[in-house]
Short mmCIF file of C-alpha atoms and ligand atoms in Angstrom, two decimals:
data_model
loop_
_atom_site.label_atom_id
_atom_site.label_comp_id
_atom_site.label_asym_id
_atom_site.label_seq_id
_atom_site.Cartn_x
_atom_site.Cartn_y
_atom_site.Cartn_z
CA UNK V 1 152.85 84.07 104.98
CA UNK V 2 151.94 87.39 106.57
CA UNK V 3 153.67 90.36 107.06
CA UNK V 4 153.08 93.31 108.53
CA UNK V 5 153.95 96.92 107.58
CA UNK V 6 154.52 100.04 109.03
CA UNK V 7 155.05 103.32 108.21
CA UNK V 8 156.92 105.53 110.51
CA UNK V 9 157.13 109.04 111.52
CA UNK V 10 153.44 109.69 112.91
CA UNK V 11 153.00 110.16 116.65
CA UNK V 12 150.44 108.51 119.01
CA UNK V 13 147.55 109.30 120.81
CA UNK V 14 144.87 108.01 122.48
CA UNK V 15 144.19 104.46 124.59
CA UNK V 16 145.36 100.84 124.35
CA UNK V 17 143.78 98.22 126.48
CA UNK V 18 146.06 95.72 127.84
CA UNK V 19 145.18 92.09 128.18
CA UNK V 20 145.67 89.16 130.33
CA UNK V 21 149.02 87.81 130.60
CA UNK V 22 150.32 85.06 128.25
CA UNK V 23 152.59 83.22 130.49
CA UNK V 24 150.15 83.88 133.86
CA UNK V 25 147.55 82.17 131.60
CA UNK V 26 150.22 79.26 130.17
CA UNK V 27 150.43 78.19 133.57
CA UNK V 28 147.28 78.30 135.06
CA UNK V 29 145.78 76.34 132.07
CA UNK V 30 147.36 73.18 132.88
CA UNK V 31 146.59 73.61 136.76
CA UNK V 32 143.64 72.45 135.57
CA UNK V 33 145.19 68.58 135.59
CA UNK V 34 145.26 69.40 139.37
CA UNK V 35 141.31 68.72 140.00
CA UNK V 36 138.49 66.58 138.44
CA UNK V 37 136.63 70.07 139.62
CA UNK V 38 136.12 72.35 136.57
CA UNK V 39 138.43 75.46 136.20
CA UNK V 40 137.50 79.10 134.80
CA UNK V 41 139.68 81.53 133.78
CA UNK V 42 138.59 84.49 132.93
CA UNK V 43 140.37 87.99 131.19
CA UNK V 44 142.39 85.49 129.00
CA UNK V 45 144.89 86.44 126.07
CA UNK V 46 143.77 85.59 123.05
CA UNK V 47 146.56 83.89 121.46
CA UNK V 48 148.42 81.26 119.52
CA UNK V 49 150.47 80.12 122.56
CA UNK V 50 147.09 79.76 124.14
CA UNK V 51 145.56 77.82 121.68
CA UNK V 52 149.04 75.56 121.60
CA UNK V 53 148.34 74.71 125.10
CA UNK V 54 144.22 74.29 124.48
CA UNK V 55 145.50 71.28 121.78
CA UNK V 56 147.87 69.90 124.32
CA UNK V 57 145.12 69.29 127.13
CA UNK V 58 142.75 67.97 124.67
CA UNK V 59 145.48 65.60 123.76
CA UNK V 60 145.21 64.63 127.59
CA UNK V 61 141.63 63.80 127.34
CA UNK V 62 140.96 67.49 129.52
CA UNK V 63 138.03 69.48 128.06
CA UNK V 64 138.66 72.96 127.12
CA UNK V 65 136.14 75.67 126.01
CA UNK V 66 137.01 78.79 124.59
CA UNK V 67 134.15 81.51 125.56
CA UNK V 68 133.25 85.00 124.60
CA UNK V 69 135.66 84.90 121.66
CA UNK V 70 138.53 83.24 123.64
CA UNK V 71 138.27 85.54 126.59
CA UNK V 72 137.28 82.93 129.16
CA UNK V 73 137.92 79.60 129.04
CA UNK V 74 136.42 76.34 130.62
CA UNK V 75 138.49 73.78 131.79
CA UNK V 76 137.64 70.42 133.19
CA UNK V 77 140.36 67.48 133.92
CA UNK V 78 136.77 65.20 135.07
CA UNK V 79 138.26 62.62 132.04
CA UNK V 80 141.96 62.73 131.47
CA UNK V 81 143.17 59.58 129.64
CA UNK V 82 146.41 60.09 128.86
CA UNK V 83 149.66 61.20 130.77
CA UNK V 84 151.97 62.05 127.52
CA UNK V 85 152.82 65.40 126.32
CA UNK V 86 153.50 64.52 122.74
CA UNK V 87 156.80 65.60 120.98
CA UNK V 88 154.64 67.61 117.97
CA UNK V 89 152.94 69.80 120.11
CA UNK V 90 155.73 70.21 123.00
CA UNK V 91 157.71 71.20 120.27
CA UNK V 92 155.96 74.19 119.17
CA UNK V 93 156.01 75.82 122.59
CA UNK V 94 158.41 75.07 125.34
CA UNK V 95 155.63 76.16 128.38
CA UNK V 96 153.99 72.63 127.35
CA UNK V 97 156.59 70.97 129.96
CA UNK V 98 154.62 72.79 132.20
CA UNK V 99 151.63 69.94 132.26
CA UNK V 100 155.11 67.74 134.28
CA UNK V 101 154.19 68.74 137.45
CA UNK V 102 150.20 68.46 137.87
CA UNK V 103 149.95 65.25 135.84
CA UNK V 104 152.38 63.58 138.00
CA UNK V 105 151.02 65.03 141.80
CA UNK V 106 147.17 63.82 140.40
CA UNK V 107 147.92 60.38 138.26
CA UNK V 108 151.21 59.30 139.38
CA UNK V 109 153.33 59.57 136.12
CA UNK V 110 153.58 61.60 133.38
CA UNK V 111 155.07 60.94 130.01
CA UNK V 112 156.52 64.54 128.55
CA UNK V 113 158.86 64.86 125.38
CA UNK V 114 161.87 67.05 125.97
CA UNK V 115 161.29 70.70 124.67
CA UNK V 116 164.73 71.06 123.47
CA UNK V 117 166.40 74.15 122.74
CA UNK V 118 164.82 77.60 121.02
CA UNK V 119 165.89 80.82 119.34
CA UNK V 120 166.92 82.37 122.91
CA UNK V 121 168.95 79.95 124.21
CA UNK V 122 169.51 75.96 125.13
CA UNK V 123 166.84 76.50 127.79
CA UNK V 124 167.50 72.88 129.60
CA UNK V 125 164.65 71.87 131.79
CA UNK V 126 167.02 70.11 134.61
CA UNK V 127 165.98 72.37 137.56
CA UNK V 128 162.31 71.40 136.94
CA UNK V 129 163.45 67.73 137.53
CA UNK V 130 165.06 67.98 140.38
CA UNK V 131 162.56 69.71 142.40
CA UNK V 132 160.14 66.62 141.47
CA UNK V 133 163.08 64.20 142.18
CA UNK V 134 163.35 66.01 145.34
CA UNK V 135 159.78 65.49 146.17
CA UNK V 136 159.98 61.35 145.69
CA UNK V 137 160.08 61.50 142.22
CA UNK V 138 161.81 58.99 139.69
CA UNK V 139 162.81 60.66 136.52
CA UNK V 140 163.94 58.68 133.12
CA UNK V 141 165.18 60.75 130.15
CA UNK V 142 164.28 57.85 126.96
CA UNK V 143 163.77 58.67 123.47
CA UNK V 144 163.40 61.79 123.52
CA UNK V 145 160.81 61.79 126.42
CA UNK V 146 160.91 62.89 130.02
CA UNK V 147 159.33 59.69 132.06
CA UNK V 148 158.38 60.92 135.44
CA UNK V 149 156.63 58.49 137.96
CA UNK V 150 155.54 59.50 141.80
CA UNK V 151 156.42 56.95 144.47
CA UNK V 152 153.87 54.53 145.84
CA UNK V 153 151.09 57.19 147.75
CA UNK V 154 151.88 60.00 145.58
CA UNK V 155 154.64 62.48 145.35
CA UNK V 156 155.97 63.79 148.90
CA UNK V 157 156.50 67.31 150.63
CA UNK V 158 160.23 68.35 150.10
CA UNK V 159 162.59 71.18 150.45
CA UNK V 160 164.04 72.41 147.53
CA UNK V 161 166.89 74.71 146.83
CA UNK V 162 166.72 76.17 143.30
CA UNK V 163 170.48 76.98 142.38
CA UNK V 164 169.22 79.98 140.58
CA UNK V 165 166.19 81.55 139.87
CA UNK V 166 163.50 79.87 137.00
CA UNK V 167 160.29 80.78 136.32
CA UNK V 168 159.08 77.51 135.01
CA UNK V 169 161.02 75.22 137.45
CA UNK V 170 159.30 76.98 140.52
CA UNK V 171 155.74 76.86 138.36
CA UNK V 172 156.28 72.99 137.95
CA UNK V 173 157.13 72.75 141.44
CA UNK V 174 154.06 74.76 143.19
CA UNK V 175 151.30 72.84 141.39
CA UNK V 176 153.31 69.70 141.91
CA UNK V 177 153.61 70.30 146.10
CA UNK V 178 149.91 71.07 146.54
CA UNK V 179 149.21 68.04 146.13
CA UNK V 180 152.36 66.20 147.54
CA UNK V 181 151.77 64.41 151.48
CA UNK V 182 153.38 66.86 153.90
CA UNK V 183 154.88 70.59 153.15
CA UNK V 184 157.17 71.75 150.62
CA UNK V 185 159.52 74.79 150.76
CA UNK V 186 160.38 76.45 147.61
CA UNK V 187 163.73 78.49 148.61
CA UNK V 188 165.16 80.71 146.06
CA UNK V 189 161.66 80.48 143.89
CA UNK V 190 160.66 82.54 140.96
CA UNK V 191 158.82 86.08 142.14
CA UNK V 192 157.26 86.60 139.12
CA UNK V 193 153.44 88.65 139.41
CA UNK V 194 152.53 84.92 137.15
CA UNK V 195 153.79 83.27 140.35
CA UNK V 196 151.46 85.30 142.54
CA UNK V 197 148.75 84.74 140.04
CA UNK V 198 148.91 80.70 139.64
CA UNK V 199 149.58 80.68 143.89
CA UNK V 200 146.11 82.74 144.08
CA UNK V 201 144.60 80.84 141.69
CA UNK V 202 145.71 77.25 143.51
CA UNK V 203 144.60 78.54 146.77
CA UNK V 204 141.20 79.25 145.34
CA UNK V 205 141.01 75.50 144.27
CA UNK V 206 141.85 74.74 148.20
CA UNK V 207 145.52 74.67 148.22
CA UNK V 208 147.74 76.20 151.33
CA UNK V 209 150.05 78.48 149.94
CA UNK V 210 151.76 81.09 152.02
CA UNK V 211 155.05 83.04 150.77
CA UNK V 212 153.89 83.51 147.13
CA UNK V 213 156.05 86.70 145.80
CA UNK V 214 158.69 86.42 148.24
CA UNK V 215 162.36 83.82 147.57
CA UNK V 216 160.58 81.01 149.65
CA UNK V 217 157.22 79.96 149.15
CA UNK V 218 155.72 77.74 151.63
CA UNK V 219 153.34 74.65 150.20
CA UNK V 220 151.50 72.44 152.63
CA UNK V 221 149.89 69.50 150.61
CA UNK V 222 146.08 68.65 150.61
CA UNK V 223 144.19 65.61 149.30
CA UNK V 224 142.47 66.93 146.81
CA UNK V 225 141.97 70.66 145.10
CA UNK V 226 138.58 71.70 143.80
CA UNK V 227 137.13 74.08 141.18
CA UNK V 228 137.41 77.83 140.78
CA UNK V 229 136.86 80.59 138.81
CA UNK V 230 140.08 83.23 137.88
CA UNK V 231 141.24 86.43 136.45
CA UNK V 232 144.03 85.90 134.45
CA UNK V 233 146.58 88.99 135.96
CA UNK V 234 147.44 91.70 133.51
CA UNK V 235 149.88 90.97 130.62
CA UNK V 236 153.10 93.08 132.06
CA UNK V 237 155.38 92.45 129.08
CA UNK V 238 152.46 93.31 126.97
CA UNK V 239 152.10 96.96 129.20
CA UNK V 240 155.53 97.37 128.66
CA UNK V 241 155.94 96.69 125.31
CA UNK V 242 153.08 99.47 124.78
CA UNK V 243 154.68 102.00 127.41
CA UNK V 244 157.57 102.08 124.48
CA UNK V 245 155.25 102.84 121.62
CA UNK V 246 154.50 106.37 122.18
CA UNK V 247 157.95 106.68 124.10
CA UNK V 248 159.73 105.98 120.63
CA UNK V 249 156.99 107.90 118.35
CA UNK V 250 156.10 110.34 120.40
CA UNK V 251 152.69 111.28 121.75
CA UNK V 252 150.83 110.51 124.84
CA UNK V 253 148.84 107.29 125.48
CA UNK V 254 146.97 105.88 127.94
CA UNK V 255 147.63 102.05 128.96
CA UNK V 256 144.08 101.59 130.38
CA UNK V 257 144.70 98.58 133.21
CA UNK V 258 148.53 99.67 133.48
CA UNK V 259 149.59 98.79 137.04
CA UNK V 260 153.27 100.70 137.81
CA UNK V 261 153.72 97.84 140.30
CA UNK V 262 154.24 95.39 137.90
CA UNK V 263 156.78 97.27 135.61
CA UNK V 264 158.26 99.27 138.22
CA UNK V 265 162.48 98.67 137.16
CA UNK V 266 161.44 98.82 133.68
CA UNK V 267 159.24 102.42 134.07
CA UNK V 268 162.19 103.44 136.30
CA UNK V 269 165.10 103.35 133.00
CA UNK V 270 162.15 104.89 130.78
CA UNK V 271 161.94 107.53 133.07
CA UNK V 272 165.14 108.23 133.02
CA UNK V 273 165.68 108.07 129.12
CA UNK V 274 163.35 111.30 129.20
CA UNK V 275 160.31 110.01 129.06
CA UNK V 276 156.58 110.74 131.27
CA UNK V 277 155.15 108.12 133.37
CA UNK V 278 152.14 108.80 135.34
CA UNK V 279 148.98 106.54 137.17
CA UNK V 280 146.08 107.37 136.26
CA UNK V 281 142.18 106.45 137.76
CA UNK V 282 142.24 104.26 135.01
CA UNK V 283 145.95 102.70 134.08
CA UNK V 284 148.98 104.18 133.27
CA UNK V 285 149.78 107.36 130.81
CA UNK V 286 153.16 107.63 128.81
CA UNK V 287 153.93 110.88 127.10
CA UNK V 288 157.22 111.99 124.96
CA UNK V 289 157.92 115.61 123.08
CA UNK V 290 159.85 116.16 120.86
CA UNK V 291 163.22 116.15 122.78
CA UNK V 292 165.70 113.32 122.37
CA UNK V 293 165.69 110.83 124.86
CA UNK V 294 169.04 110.31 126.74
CA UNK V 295 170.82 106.52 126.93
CA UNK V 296 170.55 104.20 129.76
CA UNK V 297 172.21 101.00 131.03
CA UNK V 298 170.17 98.30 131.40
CA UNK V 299 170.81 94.66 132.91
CA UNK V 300 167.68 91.98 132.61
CA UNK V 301 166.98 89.95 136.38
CA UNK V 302 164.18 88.19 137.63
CA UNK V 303 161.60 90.19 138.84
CA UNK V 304 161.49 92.69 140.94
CA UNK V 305 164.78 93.46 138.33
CA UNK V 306 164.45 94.74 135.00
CA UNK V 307 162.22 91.58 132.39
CA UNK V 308 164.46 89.69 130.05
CA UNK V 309 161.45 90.05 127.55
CA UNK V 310 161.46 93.73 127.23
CA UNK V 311 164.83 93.90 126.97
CA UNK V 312 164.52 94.30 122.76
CA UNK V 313 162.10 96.48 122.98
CA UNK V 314 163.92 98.62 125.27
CA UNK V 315 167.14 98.52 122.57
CA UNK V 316 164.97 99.38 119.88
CA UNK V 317 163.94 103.30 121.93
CA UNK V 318 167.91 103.31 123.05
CA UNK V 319 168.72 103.23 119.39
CA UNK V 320 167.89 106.73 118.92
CA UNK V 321 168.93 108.11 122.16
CA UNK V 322 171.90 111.21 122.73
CA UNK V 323 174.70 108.74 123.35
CA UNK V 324 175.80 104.77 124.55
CA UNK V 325 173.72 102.26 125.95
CA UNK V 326 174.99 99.30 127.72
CA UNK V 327 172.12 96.70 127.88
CA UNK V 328 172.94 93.38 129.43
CA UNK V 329 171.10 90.01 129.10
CA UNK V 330 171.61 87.78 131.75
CA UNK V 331 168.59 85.56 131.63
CA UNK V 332 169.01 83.87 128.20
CA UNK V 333 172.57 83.28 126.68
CA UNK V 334 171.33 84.47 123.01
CA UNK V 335 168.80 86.86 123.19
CA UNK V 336 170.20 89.81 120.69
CA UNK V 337 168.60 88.66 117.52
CA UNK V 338 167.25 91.73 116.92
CA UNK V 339 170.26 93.91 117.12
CA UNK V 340 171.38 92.94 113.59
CA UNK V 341 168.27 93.69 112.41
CA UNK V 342 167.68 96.96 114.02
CA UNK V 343 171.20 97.63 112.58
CA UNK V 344 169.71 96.95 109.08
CA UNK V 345 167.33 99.96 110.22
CA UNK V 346 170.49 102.27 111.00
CA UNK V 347 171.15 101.59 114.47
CA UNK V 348 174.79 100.81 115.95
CA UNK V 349 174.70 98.21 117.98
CA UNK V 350 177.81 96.20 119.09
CA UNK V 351 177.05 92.81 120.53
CA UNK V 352 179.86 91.06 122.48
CA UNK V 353 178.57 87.95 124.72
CA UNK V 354 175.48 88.89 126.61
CA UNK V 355 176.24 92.69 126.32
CA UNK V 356 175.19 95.03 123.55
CA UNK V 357 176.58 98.53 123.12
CA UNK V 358 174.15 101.00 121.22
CA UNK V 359 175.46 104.03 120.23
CA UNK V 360 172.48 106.14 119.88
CA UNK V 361 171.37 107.48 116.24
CA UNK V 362 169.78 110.37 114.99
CA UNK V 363 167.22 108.59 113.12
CA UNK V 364 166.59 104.72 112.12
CA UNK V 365 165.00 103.77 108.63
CA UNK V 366 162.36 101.59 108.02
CA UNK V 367 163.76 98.33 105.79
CA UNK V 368 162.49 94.60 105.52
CA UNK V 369 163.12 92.86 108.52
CA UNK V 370 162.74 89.80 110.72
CA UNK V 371 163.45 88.11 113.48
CA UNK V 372 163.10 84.51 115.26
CA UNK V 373 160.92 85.16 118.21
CA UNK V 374 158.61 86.79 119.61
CA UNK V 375 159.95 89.86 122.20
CA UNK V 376 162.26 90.55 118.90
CA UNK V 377 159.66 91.20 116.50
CA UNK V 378 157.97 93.32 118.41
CA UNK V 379 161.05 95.32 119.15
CA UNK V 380 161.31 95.69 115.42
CA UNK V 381 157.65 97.13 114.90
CA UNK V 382 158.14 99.48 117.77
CA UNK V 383 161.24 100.31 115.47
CA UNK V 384 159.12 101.00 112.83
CA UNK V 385 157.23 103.55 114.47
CA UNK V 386 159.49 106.26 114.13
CA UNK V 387 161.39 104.75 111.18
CA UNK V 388 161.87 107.54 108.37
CA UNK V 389 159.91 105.43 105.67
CA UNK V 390 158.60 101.82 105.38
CA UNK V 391 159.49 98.88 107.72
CA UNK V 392 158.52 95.41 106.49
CA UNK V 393 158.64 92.74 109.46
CA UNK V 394 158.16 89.40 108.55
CA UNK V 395 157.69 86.16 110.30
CA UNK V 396 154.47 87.32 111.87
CA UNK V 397 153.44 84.17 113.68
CA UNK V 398 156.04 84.94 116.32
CA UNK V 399 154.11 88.31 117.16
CA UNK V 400 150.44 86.12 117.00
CA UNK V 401 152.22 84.22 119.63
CA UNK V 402 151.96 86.61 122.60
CA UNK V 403 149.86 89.72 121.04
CA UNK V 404 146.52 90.26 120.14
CA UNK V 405 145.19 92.24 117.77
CA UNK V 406 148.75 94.21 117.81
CA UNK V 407 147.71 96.17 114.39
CA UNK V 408 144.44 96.75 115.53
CA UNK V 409 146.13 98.32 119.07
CA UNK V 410 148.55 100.27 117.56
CA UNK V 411 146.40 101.63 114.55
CA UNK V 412 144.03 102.42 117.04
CA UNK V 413 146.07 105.41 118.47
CA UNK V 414 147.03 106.43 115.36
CA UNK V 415 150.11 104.23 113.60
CA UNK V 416 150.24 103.33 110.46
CA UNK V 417 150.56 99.57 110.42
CA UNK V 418 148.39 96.82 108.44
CA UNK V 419 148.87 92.98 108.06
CA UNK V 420 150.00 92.19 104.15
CA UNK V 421 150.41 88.71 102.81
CA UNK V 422 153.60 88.43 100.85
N1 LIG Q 501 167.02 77.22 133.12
C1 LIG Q 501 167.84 76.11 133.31
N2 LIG Q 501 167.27 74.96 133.76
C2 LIG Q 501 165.93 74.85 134.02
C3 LIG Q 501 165.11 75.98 133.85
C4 LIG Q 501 165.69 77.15 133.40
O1 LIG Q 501 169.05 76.18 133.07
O2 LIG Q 501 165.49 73.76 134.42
C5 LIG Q 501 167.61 78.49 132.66
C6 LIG Q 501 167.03 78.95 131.33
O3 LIG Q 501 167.68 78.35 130.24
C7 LIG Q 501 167.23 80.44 131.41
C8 LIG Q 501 167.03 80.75 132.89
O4 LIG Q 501 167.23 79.50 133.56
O5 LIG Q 501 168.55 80.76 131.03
C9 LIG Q 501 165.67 81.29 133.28
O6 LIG Q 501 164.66 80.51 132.69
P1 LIG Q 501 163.18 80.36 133.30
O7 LIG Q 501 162.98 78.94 133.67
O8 LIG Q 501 162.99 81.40 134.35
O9 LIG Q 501 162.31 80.72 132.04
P2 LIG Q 501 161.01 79.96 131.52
O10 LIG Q 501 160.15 79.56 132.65
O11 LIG Q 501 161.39 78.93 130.52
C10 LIG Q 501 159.54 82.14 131.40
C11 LIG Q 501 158.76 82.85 130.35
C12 LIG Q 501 159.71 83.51 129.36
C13 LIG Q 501 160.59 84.48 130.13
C14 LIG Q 501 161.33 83.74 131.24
C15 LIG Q 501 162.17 84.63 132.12
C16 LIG Q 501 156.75 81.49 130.22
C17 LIG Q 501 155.90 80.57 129.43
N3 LIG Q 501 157.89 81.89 129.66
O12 LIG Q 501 160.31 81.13 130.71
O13 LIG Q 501 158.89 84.23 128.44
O14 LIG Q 501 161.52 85.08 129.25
O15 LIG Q 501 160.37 83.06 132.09
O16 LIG Q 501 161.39 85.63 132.69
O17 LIG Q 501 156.39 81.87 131.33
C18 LIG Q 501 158.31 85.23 126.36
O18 LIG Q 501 157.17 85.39 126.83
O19 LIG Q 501 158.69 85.76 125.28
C19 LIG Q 501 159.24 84.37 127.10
C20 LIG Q 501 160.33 83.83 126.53
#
């Protein structure tokens, strides 16, 4: 299995490129189902999570090209012949339950094993139900598998309440209403920039959308969608994930695509650890000397607040900072993985329910590490940057997940970091 290693201690300069966005892309893959039309994306991430998905449509019977080296892909639903979202692929990645939705508005029924739980949390999928049960749907939970079926003339315009905010739920939901009889209202929906992305991307296909990016998105159902052609929106978690490389190693790099709109809570606590944000004609430039950063509180929300999945990343540049942290997760009931393993670096970091305390640290040091998902590997790598010494993270496949070419990125402005095989 792979590994990679880095040595700390050198700072960073120059330009990383920022790529399409993983979970924009997740959903607007299987809005595909929606239309026998063919569907284009283009800027997309290449990924493992995207090929995950790629296997799960093909397991539907729904053609999927990968072009110029996985940067645009080709969809076409023209021959689905299945409606069931196998347990071994589901399995693997929990945004497969995000096929629910479209299979059921387009063919009626839809067959979709149970994602079950995951390193961050039990992550049930009950609010995605009952937004389809509130649109005529009738849901069976057998063996394992979600059984969905529309009711005689297809699925119907309904309005539906979401008890709390979820990204996936409101996902499942949109694709589901464009092609429900009548209008839906989404009230307390997701705000996510993937939101705006898949709503821009469905209205392009011939959907009426209006709301997208506010708490109540508006759906009025058509017949039938058509093709289109899309730019997958810029990775934000990616951005930020990058803003906090040269904020913890110090140096000044350019984050060419970097929109501030996207990030703005998050580049608002970097900011105020010490650190230089500024737009540029081209992105977004972050810039640190050689002054200690000071702590900040942090509490994840749903967007517009401050992302769940930077919240490691953020923990691992508080770990060195001139006093206490207070970072609280409120998205995801076990999402602090990494904070015994930055400990294992030097960092103090007291975890009590979904609040961590980090006393801030001169120094960390690098050590062999690892974590069980994605957003807390990374945080371990950026770690690593300014680690005294080596820093071995293992369990790669969780970073090939959501980033490309991350040694390639990061060596690029000047890290010391290669890919070893243990
Ligand atoms: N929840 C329920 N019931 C549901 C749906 C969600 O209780 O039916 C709970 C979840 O367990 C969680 C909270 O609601 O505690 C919010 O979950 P949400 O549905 O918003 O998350 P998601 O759609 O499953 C997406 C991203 C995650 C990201 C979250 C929050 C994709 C593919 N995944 O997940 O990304 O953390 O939104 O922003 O879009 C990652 O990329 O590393 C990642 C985990």
């Amino acid at each position: 299995m792979d590994a990679i290693l880095v040595r700390g201690g050198t700072e960073l300069n120059g330009t990383i490129p920022i790529a399409g966005a993983k979970n924009a892309c997740l959903t607007l893959m299987p809005a595909t189902l929606l239309t026998d039309e063919p569907l284009t994306l283009t800027n997309a991430p290449r990924l493992s999570d995207i090929r995950t998905m790629t296997q799960l449509l093909q397991s539907l019977g729904a053609e999927v090209q990968s072009l110029q080296g996985g940067q645009v892909l080709a969809l076409s639903s023209h021959d689905v012949t299945s409606q069931r979202a196998e347990y071994d692929i589901v399995r693997k990645m929990r945004a497969s339950v995000l096929v629910l939705g479209p299979l059921l508005a387009r063919f009626g029924r839809a067959e979709v094993s149970l994602p079950g739980g995951c390193a961050i949390g039990a992550r049930p999928v009950d609010l995605h139900l009952r937004a389809l049960e509130a649109m005529g749907a009738e849901m069976d939970l057998r063996e394992g598998y979600i059984h969905a079926r529309a009711p005689a003339g297809g699925l119907r315009g309904a309005t539906v309440d979401f008890p709390f905010v979820s990204v996936g739920a409101t996902e499942n939901a949109l694709m589901a209403a464009t092609l429900a009889r009548g209008t839906t209202v989404l009230r307390n929906a997701a705000r996510e920039p993937e939101i705006v992305d898949l709503a821009q991307c469905l209205r392009r296909m011939g959907a009426r959308i209006s709301g997208e990016g506010s708490d109540t998105i508006e759906i009025e159902g058509v017949a039938a969608l058509g093709g289109a052609t899309h730019r997958v929106v810029l990775d934000r978690i990616e951005l930020g994930t990058y803003m906090l490389a040269p904020a913890i190693a110090g140096g000044s790099v350019e984050l060419a695509g970097g929109r501030i709109d996207l990030v703005a809570a998050f580049a608002e606590k970097l900011a105020a650890t010490g650190v230089e944000i500024a737009e540029t004609a081209t992105g977004l430039r972050v810039s640190r000397g050689p002054e200690r950063i000071r702590p900040v509180d942090v509490a994840t929300a749903p967007f517009p607040g401050f992302p769940t999945d930077l919240q490691a990343q953020m923990m691992a540049h508080l770990a060195t900072a001139s006093g206490v942290s207070v970072l609280e997760e409120r998205i995801f009931e076990n999402r602090f993985m990494h904070a015994p393993e930055l400990a294992r670096m030097g960092a103090r970091i007291e975890v009590q329910g979904g609040t961590a305390r980090v006393q801030g640290v001169e120094r960390l040091r690098g050590a062999p590490v690892m974590a069980t998902d994605l957003r807390a590997s990374v945080s371990l790598i950026l770690a690593g940057l300014a680690a005294e010494g080596e820093t071995l993270v293992k369990r790669v496949y969780h970073l090939d997940r959501g980033y490309e070419r991350l040694e390639a990125k990061l060596g690029a402005v000047g890290a010391r970091i290669e890919r070893v095989s243990e």
